[in-house]
Short mmCIF file of C-alpha atoms in Angstrom, two decimals:
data_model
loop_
_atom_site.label_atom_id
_atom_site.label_comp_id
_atom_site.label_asym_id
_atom_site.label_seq_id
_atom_site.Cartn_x
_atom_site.Cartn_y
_atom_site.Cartn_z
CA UNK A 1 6.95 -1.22 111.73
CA UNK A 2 7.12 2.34 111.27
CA UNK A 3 8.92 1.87 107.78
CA UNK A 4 5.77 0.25 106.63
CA UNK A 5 3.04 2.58 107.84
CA UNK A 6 4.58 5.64 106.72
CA UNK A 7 3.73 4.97 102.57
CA UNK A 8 0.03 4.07 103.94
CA UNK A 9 -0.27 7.76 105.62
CA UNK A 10 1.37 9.27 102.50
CA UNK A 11 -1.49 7.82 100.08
CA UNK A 12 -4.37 8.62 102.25
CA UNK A 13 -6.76 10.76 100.53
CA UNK A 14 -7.16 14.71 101.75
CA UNK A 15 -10.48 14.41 102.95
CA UNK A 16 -12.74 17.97 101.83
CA UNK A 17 -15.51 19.31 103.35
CA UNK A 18 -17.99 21.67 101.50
CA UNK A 19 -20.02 24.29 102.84
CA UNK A 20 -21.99 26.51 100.12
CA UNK A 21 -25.44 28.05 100.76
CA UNK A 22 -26.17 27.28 96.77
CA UNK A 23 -26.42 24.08 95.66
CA UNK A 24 -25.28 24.27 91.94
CA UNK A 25 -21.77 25.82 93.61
CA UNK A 26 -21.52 23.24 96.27
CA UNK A 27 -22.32 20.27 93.28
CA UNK A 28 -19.81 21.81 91.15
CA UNK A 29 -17.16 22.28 93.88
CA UNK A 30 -17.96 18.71 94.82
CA UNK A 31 -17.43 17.23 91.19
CA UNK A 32 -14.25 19.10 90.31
CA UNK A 33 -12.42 17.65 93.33
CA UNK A 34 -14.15 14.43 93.48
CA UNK A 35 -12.48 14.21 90.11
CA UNK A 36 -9.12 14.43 91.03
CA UNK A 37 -6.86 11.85 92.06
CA UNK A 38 -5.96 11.61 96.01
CA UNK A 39 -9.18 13.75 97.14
CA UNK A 40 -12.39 13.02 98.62
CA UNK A 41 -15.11 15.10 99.48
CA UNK A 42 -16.65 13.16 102.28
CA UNK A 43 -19.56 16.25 103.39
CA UNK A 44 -21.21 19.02 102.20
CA UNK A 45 -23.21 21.14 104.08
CA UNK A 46 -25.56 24.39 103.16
CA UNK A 47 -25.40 26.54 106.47
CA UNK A 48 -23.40 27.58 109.00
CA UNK A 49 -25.97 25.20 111.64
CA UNK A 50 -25.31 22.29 109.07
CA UNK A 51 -22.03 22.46 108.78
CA UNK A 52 -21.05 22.91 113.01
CA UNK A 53 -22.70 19.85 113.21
CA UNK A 54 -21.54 17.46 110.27
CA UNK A 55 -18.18 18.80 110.37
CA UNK A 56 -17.21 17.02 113.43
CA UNK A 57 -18.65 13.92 112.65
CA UNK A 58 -17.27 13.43 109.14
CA UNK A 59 -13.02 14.52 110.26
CA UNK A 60 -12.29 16.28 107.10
CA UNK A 61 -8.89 17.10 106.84
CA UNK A 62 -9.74 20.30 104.88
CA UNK A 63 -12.97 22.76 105.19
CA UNK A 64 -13.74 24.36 101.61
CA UNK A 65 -16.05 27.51 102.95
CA UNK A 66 -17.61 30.03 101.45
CA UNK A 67 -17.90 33.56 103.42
CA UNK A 68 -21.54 34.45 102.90
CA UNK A 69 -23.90 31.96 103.36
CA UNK A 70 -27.27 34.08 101.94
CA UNK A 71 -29.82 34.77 104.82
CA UNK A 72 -27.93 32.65 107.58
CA UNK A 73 -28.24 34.57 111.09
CA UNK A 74 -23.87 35.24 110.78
CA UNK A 75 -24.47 37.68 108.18
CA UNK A 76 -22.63 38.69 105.25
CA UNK A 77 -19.46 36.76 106.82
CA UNK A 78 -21.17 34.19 108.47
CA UNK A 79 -18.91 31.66 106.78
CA UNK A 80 -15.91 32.99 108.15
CA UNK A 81 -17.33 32.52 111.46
CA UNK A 82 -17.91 29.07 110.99
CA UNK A 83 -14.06 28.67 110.07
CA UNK A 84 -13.42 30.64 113.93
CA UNK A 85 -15.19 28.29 115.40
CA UNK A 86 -14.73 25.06 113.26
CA UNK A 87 -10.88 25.90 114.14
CA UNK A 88 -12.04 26.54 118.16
CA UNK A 89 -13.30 22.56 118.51
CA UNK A 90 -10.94 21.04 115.65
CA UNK A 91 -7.39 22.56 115.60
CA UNK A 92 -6.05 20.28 113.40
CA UNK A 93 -8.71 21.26 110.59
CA UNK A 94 -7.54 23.67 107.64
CA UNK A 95 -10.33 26.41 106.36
CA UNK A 96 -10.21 27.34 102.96
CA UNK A 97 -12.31 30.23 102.22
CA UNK A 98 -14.37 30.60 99.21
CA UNK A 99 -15.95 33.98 98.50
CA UNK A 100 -17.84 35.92 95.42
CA UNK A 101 -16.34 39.18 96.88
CA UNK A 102 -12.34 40.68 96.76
CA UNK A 103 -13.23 42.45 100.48
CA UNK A 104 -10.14 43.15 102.69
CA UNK A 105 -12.34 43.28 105.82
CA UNK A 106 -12.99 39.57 105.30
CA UNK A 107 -9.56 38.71 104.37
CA UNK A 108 -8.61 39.87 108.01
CA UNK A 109 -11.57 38.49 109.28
CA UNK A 110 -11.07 34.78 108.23
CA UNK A 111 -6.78 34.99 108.89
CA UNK A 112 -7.60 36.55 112.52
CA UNK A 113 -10.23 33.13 113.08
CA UNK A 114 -7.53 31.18 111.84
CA UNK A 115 -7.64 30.36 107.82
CA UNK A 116 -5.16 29.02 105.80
CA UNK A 117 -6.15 30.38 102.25
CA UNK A 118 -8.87 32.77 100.66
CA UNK A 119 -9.85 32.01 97.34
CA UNK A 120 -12.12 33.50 94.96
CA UNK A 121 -14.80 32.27 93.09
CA UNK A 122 -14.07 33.31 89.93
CA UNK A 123 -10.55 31.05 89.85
CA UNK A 124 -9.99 28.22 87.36
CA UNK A 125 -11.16 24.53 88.44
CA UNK A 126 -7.33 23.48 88.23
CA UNK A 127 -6.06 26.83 90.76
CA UNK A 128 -9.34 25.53 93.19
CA UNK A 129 -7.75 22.20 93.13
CA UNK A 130 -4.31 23.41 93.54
CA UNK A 131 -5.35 25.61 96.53
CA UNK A 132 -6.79 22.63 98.29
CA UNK A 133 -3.71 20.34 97.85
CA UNK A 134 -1.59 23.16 99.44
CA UNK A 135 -3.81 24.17 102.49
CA UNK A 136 -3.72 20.42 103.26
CA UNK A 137 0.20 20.24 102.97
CA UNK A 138 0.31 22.83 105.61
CA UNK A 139 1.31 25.76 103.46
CA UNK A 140 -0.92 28.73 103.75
CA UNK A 141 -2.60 30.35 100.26
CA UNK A 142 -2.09 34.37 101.91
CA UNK A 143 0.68 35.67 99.30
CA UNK A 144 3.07 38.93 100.33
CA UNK A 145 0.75 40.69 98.29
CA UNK A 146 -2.73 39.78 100.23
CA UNK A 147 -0.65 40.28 103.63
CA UNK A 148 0.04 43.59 102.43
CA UNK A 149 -2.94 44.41 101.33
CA UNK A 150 -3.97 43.09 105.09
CA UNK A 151 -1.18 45.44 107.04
CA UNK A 152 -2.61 48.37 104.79
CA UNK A 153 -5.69 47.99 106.20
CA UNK A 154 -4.34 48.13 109.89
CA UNK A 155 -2.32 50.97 109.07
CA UNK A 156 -6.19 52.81 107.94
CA UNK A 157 -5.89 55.58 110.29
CA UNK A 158 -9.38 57.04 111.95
CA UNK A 159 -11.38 55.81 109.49
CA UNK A 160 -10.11 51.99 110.10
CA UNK A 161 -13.04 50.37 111.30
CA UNK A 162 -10.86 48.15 113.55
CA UNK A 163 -9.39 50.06 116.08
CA UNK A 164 -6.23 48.96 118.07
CA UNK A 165 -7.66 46.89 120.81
CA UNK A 166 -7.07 47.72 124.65
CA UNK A 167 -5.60 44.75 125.57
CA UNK A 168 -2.89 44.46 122.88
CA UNK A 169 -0.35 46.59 124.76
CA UNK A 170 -0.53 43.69 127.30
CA UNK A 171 0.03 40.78 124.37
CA UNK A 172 4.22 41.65 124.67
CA UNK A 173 4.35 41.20 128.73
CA UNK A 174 3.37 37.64 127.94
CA UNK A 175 5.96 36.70 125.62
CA UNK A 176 9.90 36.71 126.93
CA UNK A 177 12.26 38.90 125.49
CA UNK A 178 13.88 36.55 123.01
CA UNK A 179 10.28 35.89 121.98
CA UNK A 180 9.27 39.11 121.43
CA UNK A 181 12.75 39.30 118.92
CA UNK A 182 11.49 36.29 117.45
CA UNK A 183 7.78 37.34 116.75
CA UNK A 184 9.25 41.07 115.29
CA UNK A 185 11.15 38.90 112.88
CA UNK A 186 8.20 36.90 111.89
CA UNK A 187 6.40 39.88 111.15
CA UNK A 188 9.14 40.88 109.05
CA UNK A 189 8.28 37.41 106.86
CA UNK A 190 11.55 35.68 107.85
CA UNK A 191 11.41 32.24 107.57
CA UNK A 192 12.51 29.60 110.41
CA UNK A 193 15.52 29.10 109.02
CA UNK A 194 15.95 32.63 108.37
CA UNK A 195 15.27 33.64 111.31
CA UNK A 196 17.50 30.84 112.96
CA UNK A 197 20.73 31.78 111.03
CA UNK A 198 19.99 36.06 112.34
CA UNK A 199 19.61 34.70 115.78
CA UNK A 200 22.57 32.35 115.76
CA UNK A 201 20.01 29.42 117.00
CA UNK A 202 19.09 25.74 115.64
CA UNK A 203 16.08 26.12 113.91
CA UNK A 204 14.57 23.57 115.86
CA UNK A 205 14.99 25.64 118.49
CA UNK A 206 13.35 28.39 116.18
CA UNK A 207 10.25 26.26 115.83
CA UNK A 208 9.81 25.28 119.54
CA UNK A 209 9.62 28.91 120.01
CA UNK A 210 7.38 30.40 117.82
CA UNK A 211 4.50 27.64 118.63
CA UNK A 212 5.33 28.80 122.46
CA UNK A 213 4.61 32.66 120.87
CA UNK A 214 1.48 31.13 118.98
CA UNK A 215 0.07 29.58 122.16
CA UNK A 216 0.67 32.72 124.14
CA UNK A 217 -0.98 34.82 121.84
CA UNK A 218 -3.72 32.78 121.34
CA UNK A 219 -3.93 31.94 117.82
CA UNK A 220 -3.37 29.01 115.53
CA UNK A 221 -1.52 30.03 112.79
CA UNK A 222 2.19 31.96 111.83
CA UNK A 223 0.63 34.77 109.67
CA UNK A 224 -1.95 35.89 112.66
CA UNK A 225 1.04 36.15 114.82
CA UNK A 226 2.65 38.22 111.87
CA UNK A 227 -0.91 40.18 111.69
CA UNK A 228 -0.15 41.43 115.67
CA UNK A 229 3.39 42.15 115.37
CA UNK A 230 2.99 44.21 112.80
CA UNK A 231 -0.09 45.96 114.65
CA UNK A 232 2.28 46.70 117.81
CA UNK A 233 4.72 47.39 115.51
CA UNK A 234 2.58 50.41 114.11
CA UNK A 235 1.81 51.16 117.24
CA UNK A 236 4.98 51.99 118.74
CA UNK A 237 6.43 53.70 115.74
#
């Protein structure tokens, strides 16, 4: 039975969601993947109050988002809060964010609420596609080069407008010591089985772990945990 229902599962459509405060944007985003083979676009919605409430009820499998949704109470990254708390009721669901703007601050912003890509709007109808097809496969669109850019930011100094939060020196007591090895090496950008074959563990064993170091932290994603460790790791050095 299973042999059967696993080519049905395969073929199934990634299912898009579009939220963009201009219409002309959200039509053409909405064409160019409607377009393509093996995606449908089964909502659209034009603000942040539109989109919490249609996003639910249609069970997209991917949220195409842009950051700033014009006047909408959020502000300039009101968008990006939408993905925070999209992500809050719908775990499963993968953000891709859509912005005008190349603006670090929102680049942390939407990995810390749990994104999966950042896109701009200026990229090519094929890279859009392209983006979509890989947030949906469960690989994240954040390069070495935008996480850099990212742990740069942390590393701001005084005039970093996010300060080191009181309660991160507490994140480590909640994660064992193997853990804590684990998570450094995450933030290093090993891979599972990278990380397996420095450890001398399966890699299963690997992946059990980090998603017990993901729920303890209290995010959703591998790069966010990579995001803290390299935080504490500033920290401490």
């Amino acid at each position: 039975m299973s042999d059967t229902s696993a080519p049905s599962t395969a073929s199934e459509p990634i299912r898009v969601f579009i939220l963009d405060d201009h219409e002309v944007v959200r039509r053409g985003v909405r064409d160019l993947l409607e377009a393509e083979e093996g995606i449908v676009v089964v909502g659209e919605a034009s603000d942040a109050r539109q989109a919490l409430a249609r996003v639910p009820a249609t069970r997209p499998q991917v949220a195409v988002l842009d950051v700033r949704l014009g006047d909408d109470a959020g502000g300039d990254h009101a968008g990006i809060e939408v993905c925070r708390e999209l992500r809050a009721r719908m775990p499963e669901l993968v953000c891709l964010m859509l912005t005008s703007f190349d603006d670090d601050e929102a680049l942390f912003d939407a990995i810390m609420a749990g994104a999966s890509g950042y896109v701009l709007k200026q990229i090519n109808g094929a890279d859009l596609v392209s983006a979509v097809r890989t947030v949906a496969s469960g690989t994240s669109m954040l390069d070495p080069r935008t996480t850099a850019r990212v742990m740069a930011r942390l590393r701001g100094g005084p005039t970093d407008p996010r300060p080191a939060e009181p309660e991160q020196p507490s994140v480590l007591d909640r994660l064992s010591p193997r853990e804590r090895e684990i998570l450094e090496l995450i933030g290093e950008g090993l891979t599972n089985r990278e990380i397996a074959e420095r450890l001398y563990l399966a890699e299963k064993t690997v992946k059990n772990r980090i998603s017990a170091i993901l729920s303890k932290l209290g995010v959703g994603r591998r790069i966010q945990a990579a995001m803290i460790a390299g935080r504490l790791r500033e920290r401490s050095s």
